[in-house]
Amino acid sequence: MNNILIVEDNDTSRNNLEYVLKTNFSDARIYKAGTGKTALKLLKEIKMDLFFLDIHLPDISGLKIAEIIRSIEQYELSYIIFITTHLMYLPKAVQEYHCYDFIEKPFTKSKIIDVTNKLLKGINKENKENKLDKKYITIKLKNVIHKISVNDIFYAESCRRKLYLHTTLDKIVIPSMTFKQMIKMLQETGVDYFIRTHRSYVVNINHIRSIEKHNKKAWDINFYDYEEVALIGDKYSVDVINRIEGGI
């Protein structure tokens, strides 16, 4: 879900812009401000993904708001779109505040939809990549500490009182951790692509290439670029197959 902030003092323009965004981007939350003061209050309370700023406001210039936005670390590269009748501000908006676009009033519905669609796609792609790249678990062994991206994990396996972590780089033996502890560690990263497939296996569904029935009560899981297989137990089979069948 993306958060979009509209800062516009004209009621008609603000409501029209909100209507266009709400009716065409159902997965976005739209926030509105008629003054700079309200906009800055919202900015402190809610993490925004995209900004539509009018330059002329009754209390604070939209350019000043853009300056404040850029001074906040998490918004250094956020997308800002200025909406105004005063094109003379375009050079300053681009050079000093690195706005993405400059929409002249009266704006057209198609222009708003086009630019918003393009930017939300980019934001969502970046968020997905960051989610994959920045989630790690740390495994402490006797002589080494492994920092492992969860995206690099094929599966974790409990076997003969030892835990095995199968990754794109290596198979790591972890004698001092229980299977429940590993599951909890993966859950705490906040990612949603690990699934319990067996009493002794938890699997990253992003790496699954295929599943094959092994016998009446068990399935084999095959992975991309990895020769070893994981198992699906009868108890977990319905939930697992329902979860992954659309991607296989």
XYZ file of C-alpha atoms in Angstrom:
248
model
C 0.000 0.000 0.000
C 1.427 3.355 -1.089
C 0.814 6.665 0.676
C 0.312 9.766 -1.488
C 0.189 13.304 -0.095
C -1.670 16.071 -1.951
C -0.811 19.598 -0.819
C -3.204 22.006 -2.545
C -5.079 24.996 -1.111
C -7.793 25.128 -3.794
C -10.643 22.884 -2.662
C -11.796 22.031 -6.173
C -8.339 21.147 -7.462
C -7.531 19.150 -4.321
C -10.763 17.159 -4.468
C -10.457 16.542 -8.217
C -6.926 15.252 -7.817
C -7.974 13.034 -4.921
C -10.855 11.633 -7.002
C -8.580 10.782 -9.948
C -6.079 9.030 -7.686
C -8.650 7.127 -5.638
C -10.607 5.874 -8.638
C -7.519 4.726 -10.552
C -5.187 3.533 -7.776
C -7.219 1.504 -5.312
C -4.083 0.208 -3.568
C -2.971 3.719 -2.568
C -3.917 5.767 0.489
C -4.544 9.425 -0.317
C -3.826 12.147 2.229
C -4.764 15.805 1.715
C -3.550 19.109 3.081
C -4.808 22.598 2.284
C -1.939 24.347 4.060
C 1.754 23.840 4.527
C 1.274 23.453 8.277
C -1.107 20.531 7.803
C 1.224 18.966 5.248
C 4.197 19.064 7.614
C 2.079 17.580 10.413
C 1.077 14.666 8.152
C 4.687 14.236 7.068
C 5.741 13.637 10.671
C 2.938 11.156 11.338
C 2.912 9.062 8.143
C 5.610 7.715 5.821
C 4.721 9.133 2.392
C 5.772 7.574 -0.925
C 4.730 10.260 -3.405
C 4.042 14.010 -3.175
C 1.841 16.333 -5.255
C 2.687 19.893 -4.211
C 1.079 23.171 -5.157
C 3.669 25.941 -5.107
C 1.411 28.755 -3.857
C -0.107 28.010 -0.450
C -1.611 30.424 2.089
C 1.062 29.945 4.749
C 4.185 28.163 3.433
C 5.479 27.989 -0.129
C 5.337 24.582 -1.780
C 9.004 25.089 -2.610
C 9.747 25.477 1.096
C 7.856 22.265 1.805
C 9.942 20.541 -0.868
C 13.079 21.857 0.830
C 11.935 20.409 4.161
C 11.062 17.091 2.531
C 14.512 16.848 0.983
C 16.154 17.631 4.331
C 14.690 14.424 5.794
C 16.956 11.461 5.074
C 14.234 8.989 4.103
C 12.831 11.491 1.571
C 16.071 12.480 -0.136
C 15.110 10.569 -3.288
C 11.305 10.518 -2.947
C 9.214 11.550 -5.943
C 7.858 15.099 -5.859
C 5.465 16.467 -8.479
C 4.661 20.183 -8.525
C 1.235 21.325 -9.688
C 0.931 25.045 -10.450
C 0.117 27.724 -12.971
C 3.481 29.426 -12.467
C 5.988 27.784 -14.814
C 8.618 30.363 -13.884
C 9.433 28.210 -10.852
C 10.263 25.167 -12.956
C 14.079 25.679 -13.085
C 14.313 26.107 -9.306
C 12.021 23.129 -8.659
C 14.175 20.897 -10.839
C 17.637 22.154 -9.916
C 17.242 22.651 -6.168
C 14.555 20.180 -5.161
C 14.909 17.564 -7.892
C 11.203 17.296 -8.608
C 10.214 14.452 -10.918
C 7.587 16.338 -12.904
C 5.839 19.702 -13.184
C 2.131 19.606 -14.060
C 0.509 22.810 -15.232
C -2.996 23.724 -14.103
C -5.624 22.934 -15.111
C -4.279 19.387 -15.098
C -5.692 16.587 -17.226
C -6.853 13.265 -15.825
C -4.688 11.321 -18.271
C -1.536 13.197 -17.232
C -2.127 12.461 -13.552
C -2.842 8.784 -14.204
C 0.163 8.359 -16.481
C 2.740 9.915 -14.169
C 1.315 8.282 -11.012
C 1.216 4.844 -12.603
C 4.832 5.160 -13.727
C 6.078 6.336 -10.328
C 4.156 3.806 -8.229
C 5.537 0.987 -10.372
C 9.044 2.264 -9.716
C 8.391 2.684 -5.982
C 6.946 -0.812 -5.630
C 9.797 -2.377 -7.563
C 12.354 -0.590 -5.405
C 10.534 -1.575 -2.207
C 10.456 -5.210 -3.303
C 14.162 -5.212 -4.141
C 15.029 -3.561 -0.850
C 12.925 -6.077 1.024
C 14.778 -8.932 -0.586
C 18.237 -7.415 -0.352
C 18.208 -6.036 3.185
C 16.769 -8.882 5.226
C 19.450 -10.970 6.886
C 19.855 -13.575 9.582
C 23.048 -14.019 11.550
C 24.335 -17.487 12.412
C 27.070 -17.694 15.058
C 29.240 -20.790 14.974
C 32.401 -21.601 16.882
C 34.896 -19.949 14.538
C 32.756 -17.950 12.139
C 29.734 -15.657 12.016
C 27.569 -16.006 8.898
C 25.475 -13.039 7.749
C 23.000 -14.553 5.296
C 20.469 -12.784 3.092
C 17.164 -14.611 3.527
C 16.678 -14.400 -0.223
C 19.723 -16.690 -0.588
C 18.197 -19.465 1.516
C 16.662 -22.459 -0.277
C 15.443 -24.181 2.867
C 16.249 -25.152 6.439
C 16.232 -28.802 7.446
C 16.273 -30.567 10.794
C 17.953 -33.967 10.659
C 19.424 -36.174 13.397
C 19.554 -33.423 15.997
C 21.350 -31.048 13.663
C 20.069 -28.094 11.679
C 21.116 -27.662 8.042
C 20.708 -24.364 6.244
C 20.795 -24.794 2.458
C 21.846 -21.545 0.754
C 23.026 -20.383 -2.658
C 26.588 -20.231 -1.333
C 26.895 -23.248 0.943
C 25.143 -25.797 3.128
C 25.734 -24.703 6.697
C 25.578 -27.130 9.604
C 24.260 -25.496 12.785
C 24.561 -27.873 15.741
C 23.518 -25.398 18.423
C 20.136 -24.239 17.061
C 16.758 -25.956 17.115
C 14.361 -26.076 14.195
C 11.858 -23.948 16.138
C 14.530 -21.319 16.738
C 15.297 -21.174 13.011
C 11.618 -20.762 12.113
C 11.289 -17.956 14.661
C 14.406 -16.236 13.297
C 13.014 -16.323 9.743
C 9.627 -15.034 10.905
C 11.260 -12.124 12.706
C 12.741 -10.854 9.425
C 9.198 -9.983 8.321
C 9.409 -11.706 4.922
C 6.401 -13.750 3.836
C 7.933 -16.287 1.458
C 9.029 -19.012 3.883
C 6.575 -21.831 4.480
C 6.602 -24.923 6.682
C 6.350 -27.918 4.347
C 7.167 -30.780 6.699
C 7.876 -31.342 10.393
C 11.572 -31.034 9.472
C 11.573 -28.505 6.610
C 10.869 -24.800 6.101
C 11.233 -23.641 2.489
C 11.719 -20.409 0.536
C 8.937 -20.605 -2.064
C 10.721 -18.126 -4.361
C 13.292 -20.815 -5.228
C 10.880 -23.654 -5.951
C 11.102 -25.010 -9.505
C 8.674 -27.926 -9.210
C 7.039 -30.377 -6.854
C 6.709 -34.104 -7.541
C 4.668 -36.702 -5.732
C 7.056 -39.081 -3.973
C 4.485 -41.488 -2.543
C 0.902 -41.346 -1.291
C 1.793 -39.093 1.616
C 4.872 -37.144 0.524
C 6.111 -34.839 -2.220
C 9.606 -33.811 -3.331
C 10.441 -30.123 -3.807
C 12.955 -29.296 -6.548
C 14.772 -25.965 -6.686
C 16.296 -23.759 -9.348
C 20.085 -24.223 -9.485
C 20.192 -26.620 -6.535
C 20.380 -30.406 -6.686
C 19.186 -31.375 -3.213
C 15.467 -31.717 -2.550
C 13.147 -30.832 0.324
C 9.982 -32.660 1.339
C 6.302 -31.877 1.738
C 4.656 -33.962 4.443
C 1.052 -35.124 4.225
C 0.018 -32.884 7.122
C 1.229 -29.754 5.274
C 0.495 -30.714 1.663
C -2.823 -28.946 1.135
C -1.639 -25.588 2.529
C 1.683 -25.760 0.700
C 0.230 -26.706 -2.692
C -2.472 -24.037 -2.400
C 0.223 -21.468 -1.640
C 2.623 -22.283 -4.453
C 0.607 -23.870 -7.265
C -0.048 -20.545 -8.980
C 3.697 -19.967 -9.462
C 4.668 -23.401 -10.762
